[in-house]
């Protein structure tokens, strides 16, 4: 979860909202994401046979196409996030080497491509080796975050924080409700990864560790995110923060302590992004591999190399990252536009996980002698589902249509997997759902052509 998002949080939030709306947004996010964390914990414990997390829950509750769509959407979200990470990584290096600009110049794309394939071949050597490097980078990136929080606690000025709580001096922000809605995709982005333990559940030593890891990770990251965001609002005003180049944490600390503060945060971010890229490359390959093992994805994606790494899934993933790195060069996609699209792709998998968690207590499945837990889990899943619906609304029509454009081509792999099993491709209900996805995709394609939609 702690990848690049937290290092850009001050600017990303200030671009959409002021202090009051930000605090309300974090309140909604804390409750919503906590219920989602509990959903993943509950499902890990009650359905230990379902490996692969988000997609397995959608498939078990709502059929093969919904399961496939969740795996496909999660996979796209994960590798799109990696493209965003590369843009941010070279935007950070642009602080030291101007040739990299905001991470989407020709030099930045060439540099990103070199790093991408270096990570690719590192992962091919083995998952345990990559996981060890990730552990080292996790420790290294936490140090500058703690230093930032400590320094900003002492530099925090209440008069800056309360200068324009509701953003009334900046009419471009709109109403408080609009501000809350507009910041929602950023809050989801910084929490993507909350389901990471459930994706790797098949590799866990004890099943209960999956749920524990999810809750501990959530609480720790929530505290870090809120402190970084809220303390920044007492250092610089919302308009000042909104104008910063990312990683904006570097500029905030530079404002307090001078040049060395920006260097510290930039180095911390570079270390963090290398670790996060490793994590997400592993997750991308694992979701395709897990889905292929139970025939949701085609057979070629479950082939492993001698080091037990799902090599075909890895090649497909990083080929897509490479393709979109080239797309960012021509569309000049910024870090923020990439993370909005990546976030919108993961909303559907989150929705189906929450819906499945609600379905279990409604049916009484796994709750045969457990009435008290059944009512508690029913309430938690209901809140998580409402939150997931709210996120789909907050994402807006633009990202819903762009998501449909990315979801539609997945039917080719779904059809291949079904053909391998000798089964019909869609049920009658799934035909209707697929038709709606295709219509959305056609509208999005026309929108990109006509210019009323942009990446």
Coordinates of C-alpha atoms in Angstrom, one line a residue:
X1 CA 0.0 0.0 0.0
X2 CA 2.8 2.4 0.8
X3 CA 4.2 2.9 -2.7
X4 CA 4.1 6.3 -4.5
X5 CA 0.7 7.6 -3.5
X6 CA 1.6 8.9 0.0
X7 CA 4.5 10.9 -1.4
X8 CA 2.2 12.9 -3.7
X9 CA -0.7 13.1 -1.3
X10 CA -0.5 16.8 -0.3
X11 CA -0.9 18.0 -3.9
X12 CA -3.3 15.3 -5.0
X13 CA -5.7 16.1 -2.2
X14 CA -5.3 19.9 -2.4
X15 CA -6.0 19.8 -6.1
X16 CA -9.6 18.7 -5.3
X17 CA -10.5 19.9 -1.8
X18 CA -9.7 22.1 1.2
X19 CA -9.3 21.2 4.9
X20 CA -12.9 20.6 5.8
X21 CA -13.8 18.4 2.9
X22 CA -10.5 16.5 3.2
X23 CA -11.3 15.6 6.9
X24 CA -14.8 14.5 5.9
X25 CA -13.3 12.4 3.0
X26 CA -10.8 10.7 5.3
X27 CA -13.7 9.9 7.8
X28 CA -15.7 8.3 5.0
X29 CA -12.6 6.5 3.7
X30 CA -11.6 5.2 7.2
X31 CA -15.0 3.6 7.8
X32 CA -15.4 2.3 4.2
X33 CA -11.9 0.9 3.9
X34 CA -12.0 -0.6 7.4
X35 CA -15.2 -2.5 6.5
X36 CA -13.5 -3.6 3.2
X37 CA -10.5 -4.8 5.3
X38 CA -12.9 -6.7 7.6
X39 CA -14.6 -8.2 4.5
X40 CA -11.2 -9.6 3.2
X41 CA -10.4 -10.8 6.7
X42 CA -13.8 -12.6 7.1
X43 CA -13.7 -14.1 3.7
X44 CA -10.1 -15.4 4.2
X45 CA -11.2 -17.2 7.4
X46 CA -14.6 -18.4 6.2
X47 CA -13.7 -19.5 2.7
X48 CA -10.1 -20.9 3.1
X49 CA -10.6 -22.9 -0.1
X50 CA -10.9 -19.8 -2.2
X51 CA -7.3 -18.7 -3.2
X52 CA -6.7 -15.6 -5.2
X53 CA -8.9 -13.2 -3.2
X54 CA -10.9 -10.6 -5.1
X55 CA -11.6 -12.6 -8.3
X56 CA -12.3 -15.9 -6.5
X57 CA -15.0 -14.2 -4.4
X58 CA -16.7 -12.7 -7.4
X59 CA -16.7 -16.1 -9.2
X60 CA -18.0 -18.1 -6.2
X61 CA -20.9 -15.6 -5.7
X62 CA -21.8 -14.4 -9.1
X63 CA -20.6 -16.7 -11.8
X64 CA -17.7 -17.2 -14.1
X65 CA -17.8 -14.0 -16.1
X66 CA -18.0 -11.8 -13.0
X67 CA -15.1 -13.8 -11.6
X68 CA -13.1 -13.3 -14.8
X69 CA -14.0 -9.6 -14.9
X70 CA -12.8 -9.1 -11.4
X71 CA -9.5 -10.8 -12.2
X72 CA -9.1 -8.9 -15.4
X73 CA -10.0 -5.5 -13.8
X74 CA -7.7 -6.1 -10.9
X75 CA -4.9 -7.1 -13.2
X76 CA -5.3 -4.0 -15.4
X77 CA -5.5 -1.7 -12.3
X78 CA -2.3 -3.2 -11.0
X79 CA -0.2 -2.8 -14.1
X80 CA -1.7 0.6 -14.9
X81 CA -0.6 1.6 -11.4
X82 CA 2.9 0.4 -12.3
X83 CA 2.8 2.8 -15.3
X84 CA 1.8 5.6 -12.9
X85 CA 4.7 4.5 -10.6
X86 CA 7.2 4.8 -13.4
X87 CA 5.9 8.3 -14.3
X88 CA 6.3 9.4 -10.7
X89 CA 9.7 7.7 -10.3
X90 CA 11.1 9.6 -13.3
X91 CA 9.3 12.8 -12.3
X92 CA 11.2 12.5 -9.0
X93 CA 14.5 11.9 -10.8
X94 CA 13.5 15.0 -12.8
X95 CA 14.2 17.0 -9.6
X96 CA 17.9 16.1 -9.9
X97 CA 18.0 15.6 -13.7
X98 CA 15.8 18.0 -15.7
X99 CA 15.9 15.8 -18.8
X100 CA 13.3 13.6 -17.2
X101 CA 10.8 16.4 -16.8
X102 CA 7.5 15.3 -15.2
X103 CA 8.2 11.6 -16.0
X104 CA 6.7 11.5 -19.5
X105 CA 9.6 12.8 -21.7
X106 CA 11.4 10.5 -24.2
X107 CA 14.4 10.2 -21.8
X108 CA 12.0 9.2 -18.9
X109 CA 10.2 6.6 -21.0
X110 CA 13.6 5.0 -22.1
X111 CA 14.8 5.0 -18.4
X112 CA 11.5 3.5 -17.2
X113 CA 11.7 0.8 -19.8
X114 CA 15.2 -0.2 -18.6
X115 CA 14.0 -0.4 -15.0
X116 CA 10.9 -2.3 -16.0
X117 CA 12.8 -5.1 -17.7
X118 CA 15.4 -5.2 -14.9
X119 CA 12.6 -5.8 -12.4
X120 CA 11.1 -8.4 -14.8
X121 CA 14.2 -10.5 -14.9
X122 CA 14.7 -10.1 -11.1
X123 CA 11.2 -11.5 -10.5
X124 CA 11.9 -14.4 -13.0
X125 CA 14.7 -15.5 -10.7
X126 CA 12.2 -16.3 -7.9
X127 CA 9.4 -14.8 -5.8
X128 CA 11.2 -15.3 -2.4
X129 CA 14.2 -13.3 -3.6
X130 CA 12.0 -10.5 -4.8
X131 CA 10.0 -10.6 -1.5
X132 CA 13.2 -10.2 0.5
X133 CA 14.2 -7.1 -1.5
X134 CA 10.7 -5.7 -0.9
X135 CA 11.1 -6.2 2.8
X136 CA 14.4 -4.1 2.8
X137 CA 12.8 -1.3 0.7
X138 CA 9.8 -1.2 3.1
X139 CA 12.0 -0.5 6.1
X140 CA 14.1 2.0 4.1
X141 CA 11.0 4.0 2.9
X142 CA 9.3 4.2 6.4
X143 CA 12.3 6.3 7.8
X144 CA 11.7 9.5 5.7
X145 CA 8.0 9.2 6.3
X146 CA 8.4 9.2 10.1
X147 CA 10.9 12.1 9.8
X148 CA 8.5 14.1 7.7
X149 CA 5.7 13.6 10.3
X150 CA 7.9 14.5 13.2
X151 CA 9.3 17.7 11.6
X152 CA 5.8 18.8 10.4
X153 CA 4.3 18.3 13.9
X154 CA 6.6 21.0 15.2
X155 CA 6.3 23.2 12.1
X156 CA 2.4 23.0 12.0
X157 CA 0.6 26.3 12.1
X158 CA -3.0 26.4 13.1
X159 CA -3.7 29.7 11.4
X160 CA -2.7 28.3 8.0
X161 CA -4.7 25.1 8.7
X162 CA -7.9 27.1 9.5
X163 CA -7.4 30.0 7.0
X164 CA -10.1 28.7 4.6
X165 CA -11.5 25.4 6.0
X166 CA -14.3 25.0 3.4
X167 CA -12.5 26.3 0.4
X168 CA -14.9 29.3 0.0
X169 CA -12.1 31.5 -1.3
X170 CA -11.5 29.2 -4.2
X171 CA -14.8 28.8 -6.1
X172 CA -13.2 26.3 -8.6
X173 CA -13.3 23.7 -5.9
X174 CA -17.1 23.7 -5.9
X175 CA -19.4 22.7 -3.0
X176 CA -18.1 20.7 0.0
X177 CA -19.9 17.6 -1.4
X178 CA -18.2 18.1 -4.8
X179 CA -14.8 18.4 -3.0
X180 CA -15.4 15.2 -1.0
X181 CA -16.5 13.3 -4.2
X182 CA -13.6 14.6 -6.3
X183 CA -10.9 13.5 -3.7
X184 CA -12.4 10.0 -3.3
X185 CA -10.4 8.3 -6.2
X186 CA -7.2 9.5 -4.6
X187 CA -8.1 8.0 -1.2
X188 CA -8.9 4.7 -2.8
X189 CA -5.6 4.8 -4.8
X190 CA -3.5 5.1 -1.7
X191 CA -5.2 2.1 -0.2
X192 CA -5.0 -0.2 -3.2
X193 CA -3.1 -3.2 -1.9
X194 CA -5.3 -3.7 1.1
X195 CA -6.4 -7.0 -0.5
X196 CA -2.8 -8.0 -1.3
X197 CA -2.6 -10.6 1.5
X198 CA -5.7 -12.3 0.1
X199 CA -4.2 -12.5 -3.4
X200 CA -1.2 -14.4 -2.0
X201 CA -3.4 -16.5 0.4
X202 CA -2.3 -19.8 -1.2
X203 CA 1.3 -19.1 -0.2
X204 CA 0.4 -18.2 3.5
X205 CA 1.9 -20.4 6.2
X206 CA -1.3 -20.1 8.3
X207 CA -4.7 -19.0 6.9
X208 CA -5.4 -16.7 9.9
X209 CA -2.2 -14.7 8.9
X210 CA -4.1 -13.4 5.8
X211 CA -6.7 -11.6 7.9
X212 CA -4.2 -10.3 10.5
X213 CA -1.9 -8.9 7.8
X214 CA -4.9 -7.1 6.2
X215 CA -6.1 -5.4 9.4
X216 CA -2.6 -4.5 10.7
X217 CA -1.6 -3.1 7.3
X218 CA -4.8 -1.0 7.0
X219 CA -4.5 0.6 10.5
X220 CA -0.8 1.4 10.0
X221 CA -1.2 2.9 6.6
X222 CA -4.3 4.9 7.6
X223 CA -2.3 6.6 10.4
X224 CA 0.6 7.4 8.0
X225 CA -1.7 8.8 5.3
X226 CA -3.9 11.0 7.5
X227 CA -0.9 12.4 9.4
X228 CA 1.0 13.3 6.1
X229 CA -2.0 14.8 4.5
X230 CA -3.4 16.8 7.5
X231 CA 0.0 18.1 8.7
X232 CA 0.8 19.4 5.2
X233 CA -2.3 21.6 5.4
X234 CA -0.8 23.3 8.4
X235 CA 2.5 24.0 6.6
X236 CA 1.2 25.5 3.2
X237 CA -2.2 26.7 2.1
X238 CA -4.5 24.7 -0.2
X239 CA -3.8 26.8 -3.3
X240 CA 0.0 26.6 -2.6
X241 CA -0.2 22.8 -2.2
X242 CA -2.4 22.4 -5.3
X243 CA 0.3 24.0 -7.5
X244 CA 3.2 21.8 -6.4
X245 CA 4.9 19.3 -8.7
X246 CA 4.9 15.7 -7.5
X247 CA 6.2 14.2 -5.3
X248 CA 4.7 17.1 -3.3
X249 CA 5.9 15.9 0.1
X250 CA 9.4 16.9 -1.0
X251 CA 8.3 20.5 -1.6
X252 CA 6.4 20.6 1.7
X253 CA 9.5 19.5 3.7
X254 CA 11.7 21.8 1.6
X255 CA 9.4 24.7 2.7
X256 CA 10.2 23.8 6.3
X257 CA 13.8 22.8 6.4
X258 CA 15.3 23.8 3.1
X259 CA 16.9 21.8 0.2
X260 CA 17.9 18.8 2.2
X261 CA 14.3 18.0 3.0
X262 CA 13.4 17.7 -0.7
X263 CA 16.4 15.4 -1.2
X264 CA 15.5 13.2 1.7
X265 CA 11.9 12.7 0.5
X266 CA 13.0 12.2 -3.1
X267 CA 15.5 9.5 -2.1
X268 CA 12.8 7.9 0.1
X269 CA 10.3 7.9 -2.7
X270 CA 12.8 6.3 -5.2
X271 CA 13.5 3.5 -2.7
X272 CA 9.7 3.1 -2.0
X273 CA 8.8 3.0 -5.7
X274 CA 11.4 0.3 -6.5
X275 CA 9.9 -1.9 -3.7
X276 CA 6.4 -1.1 -4.7
X277 CA 7.1 -2.0 -8.3
X278 CA 8.4 -5.4 -7.2
X279 CA 5.3 -6.0 -5.1
X280 CA 2.9 -5.0 -7.9
X281 CA 4.7 -7.0 -10.6
X282 CA 4.3 -10.0 -8.3
X283 CA 0.7 -9.2 -7.7
X284 CA -0.1 -8.8 -11.4
X285 CA 1.4 -12.2 -12.2
X286 CA -0.2 -13.9 -9.2
X287 CA -3.7 -12.8 -10.0
X288 CA -3.5 -14.1 -13.6
X289 CA -1.8 -17.3 -12.4
X290 CA -4.4 -18.0 -9.7
X291 CA -7.2 -17.4 -12.1
X292 CA -5.6 -19.7 -14.7
X293 CA -5.2 -22.5 -12.1
X294 CA -9.0 -22.8 -11.8
X295 CA -9.6 -22.3 -15.5
X296 CA -11.0 -18.7 -15.2
X297 CA -8.1 -17.6 -17.4
X298 CA -6.6 -19.6 -20.4
X299 CA -4.2 -22.4 -19.6
X300 CA -1.0 -20.7 -21.0
X301 CA -1.1 -18.3 -18.0
X302 CA -0.6 -21.0 -15.4
X303 CA 2.8 -22.1 -16.7
X304 CA 5.6 -21.6 -14.3
X305 CA 9.4 -21.5 -14.9
X306 CA 12.0 -23.5 -13.0
X307 CA 11.9 -21.0 -10.1
X308 CA 8.1 -21.4 -9.7
X309 CA 7.4 -18.0 -11.1
X310 CA 4.3 -17.7 -13.4
X311 CA 6.5 -16.6 -16.3
X312 CA 3.8 -16.2 -19.1
X313 CA 1.6 -14.1 -16.8
X314 CA 4.7 -12.0 -16.0
X315 CA 5.6 -11.5 -19.7
X316 CA 2.0 -10.5 -20.6
X317 CA 1.9 -8.0 -17.7
X318 CA 5.1 -6.2 -18.4
X319 CA 4.4 -6.1 -22.2
X320 CA 1.3 -4.1 -21.3
X321 CA 3.2 -1.8 -19.0
X322 CA 5.7 -1.2 -21.8
X323 CA 3.0 -0.5 -24.3
X324 CA 1.3 2.1 -22.0
X325 CA 4.6 3.7 -21.2
X326 CA 4.9 4.5 -24.9
X327 CA 1.2 5.7 -24.8
X328 CA 2.1 8.2 -22.0
X329 CA 4.7 9.7 -24.3
X330 CA 2.2 10.5 -27.0
X331 CA -0.8 11.4 -24.7
X332 CA 1.3 13.1 -22.1
X333 CA -0.6 11.3 -19.4
X334 CA 0.3 12.6 -16.0
X335 CA 0.7 10.6 -12.8
X336 CA -2.7 11.8 -11.5
X337 CA -4.6 10.8 -14.7
X338 CA -3.0 7.4 -14.6
X339 CA -3.9 6.7 -11.0
X340 CA -7.5 7.8 -11.5
X341 CA -7.8 5.3 -14.3
X342 CA -6.0 2.5 -12.3
X343 CA -8.3 3.2 -9.3
X344 CA -11.5 3.1 -11.4
X345 CA -10.5 -0.4 -12.7
X346 CA -10.3 -1.8 -9.2
X347 CA -13.7 -0.5 -8.1
X348 CA -15.6 -3.5 -9.7
X349 CA -13.5 -6.2 -7.9
X350 CA -14.0 -4.4 -4.6
X351 CA -17.8 -4.2 -5.3
X352 CA -18.1 -7.9 -6.0
X353 CA -16.0 -8.9 -2.9
X354 CA -18.3 -6.8 -0.7
X355 CA -21.4 -8.2 -2.4
X356 CA -20.1 -11.8 -1.8
X357 CA -19.4 -11.1 1.9
X358 CA -23.0 -9.9 2.2
X359 CA -24.3 -12.9 0.4
X360 CA -22.8 -15.4 2.8
X361 CA -24.6 -14.2 6.0
X362 CA -27.9 -13.7 4.0
X363 CA -27.7 -17.3 2.9
X364 CA -26.4 -18.4 6.3
X365 CA -23.5 -20.2 4.5
X366 CA -20.6 -21.0 6.9
X367 CA -22.8 -19.5 9.8
X368 CA -24.7 -22.6 10.6
X369 CA -23.9 -22.4 14.4
X370 CA -22.7 -18.8 14.5
X371 CA -25.8 -16.4 14.8
X372 CA -24.0 -13.5 16.6
X373 CA -21.1 -13.4 14.0
X374 CA -23.6 -13.7 11.2
X375 CA -25.4 -10.4 12.2
X376 CA -22.1 -8.6 12.8
X377 CA -20.7 -9.7 9.4
X378 CA -23.9 -8.8 7.7
X379 CA -23.8 -5.2 9.0
X380 CA -20.1 -4.8 8.1
X381 CA -20.6 -6.2 4.6
X382 CA -23.6 -4.0 4.0
X383 CA -21.5 -0.9 4.9
X384 CA -18.7 -2.1 2.6
X385 CA -21.1 -2.6 -0.2
X386 CA -22.6 0.9 0.2
X387 CA -19.1 2.3 0.2
X388 CA -18.2 0.4 -3.0
X389 CA -21.3 1.8 -4.7
X390 CA -20.4 5.3 -3.5
X391 CA -16.9 4.9 -5.0
X392 CA -18.4 4.0 -8.4
X393 CA -20.5 7.2 -8.2
X394 CA -17.6 9.3 -7.0
X395 CA -15.4 8.0 -9.9
X396 CA -17.9 9.6 -12.3
X397 CA -19.1 8.7 -15.8
X398 CA -15.8 9.4 -17.5
X399 CA -13.9 6.7 -15.7
X400 CA -16.8 4.3 -15.8
X401 CA -16.7 4.5 -19.7
X402 CA -12.9 4.3 -19.9
X403 CA -13.1 1.2 -17.6
X404 CA -15.6 -0.4 -20.0
X405 CA -13.1 0.2 -22.8
X406 CA -10.5 -1.8 -20.9
X407 CA -12.9 -4.4 -19.7
X408 CA -14.4 -5.3 -23.1
X409 CA -11.3 -6.9 -24.8
X410 CA -10.9 -9.3 -21.8
X411 CA -13.8 -11.3 -23.3
X412 CA -11.2 -12.8 -25.8
X413 CA -9.3 -14.5 -23.0
X414 CA -12.6 -15.5 -21.2
X415 CA -13.8 -17.1 -24.5
X416 CA -10.5 -19.0 -24.8
X417 CA -10.7 -20.3 -21.3
X418 CA -14.3 -21.5 -21.9
X419 CA -13.3 -23.1 -25.2
X420 CA -10.5 -25.0 -23.4
X421 CA -13.2 -26.4 -21.0
X422 CA -15.6 -27.2 -23.9
X423 CA -18.3 -24.9 -22.3
X424 CA -20.5 -22.2 -23.8
X425 CA -19.0 -18.8 -23.3
X426 CA -21.8 -16.8 -21.6
X427 CA -25.0 -17.6 -19.7
X428 CA -28.1 -15.5 -20.7
X429 CA -27.5 -13.1 -17.8
X430 CA -23.8 -12.7 -18.7
X431 CA -24.7 -12.0 -22.3
X432 CA -26.7 -8.9 -21.1
X433 CA -23.8 -7.8 -18.8
X434 CA -21.3 -8.2 -21.7
X435 CA -23.6 -6.2 -24.0
X436 CA -23.7 -3.3 -21.5
X437 CA -19.9 -3.4 -21.3
X438 CA -19.5 -3.3 -25.1
X439 CA -21.9 -0.4 -25.4
X440 CA -19.9 1.5 -22.7
X441 CA -16.7 0.7 -24.6
X442 CA -18.0 1.9 -27.9
X443 CA -19.1 5.2 -26.3
X444 CA -15.7 5.6 -24.7
X445 CA -13.9 4.9 -28.0
X446 CA -16.0 7.5 -29.8
X447 CA -15.4 9.9 -26.9
X448 CA -11.6 9.5 -27.2
X449 CA -11.9 10.0 -31.0
X450 CA -14.2 13.0 -30.7
X451 CA -12.3 14.6 -27.8
X452 CA -15.0 14.7 -25.1
X453 CA -13.1 12.0 -23.2
X454 CA -9.3 12.1 -22.6
X455 CA -6.8 9.8 -20.9

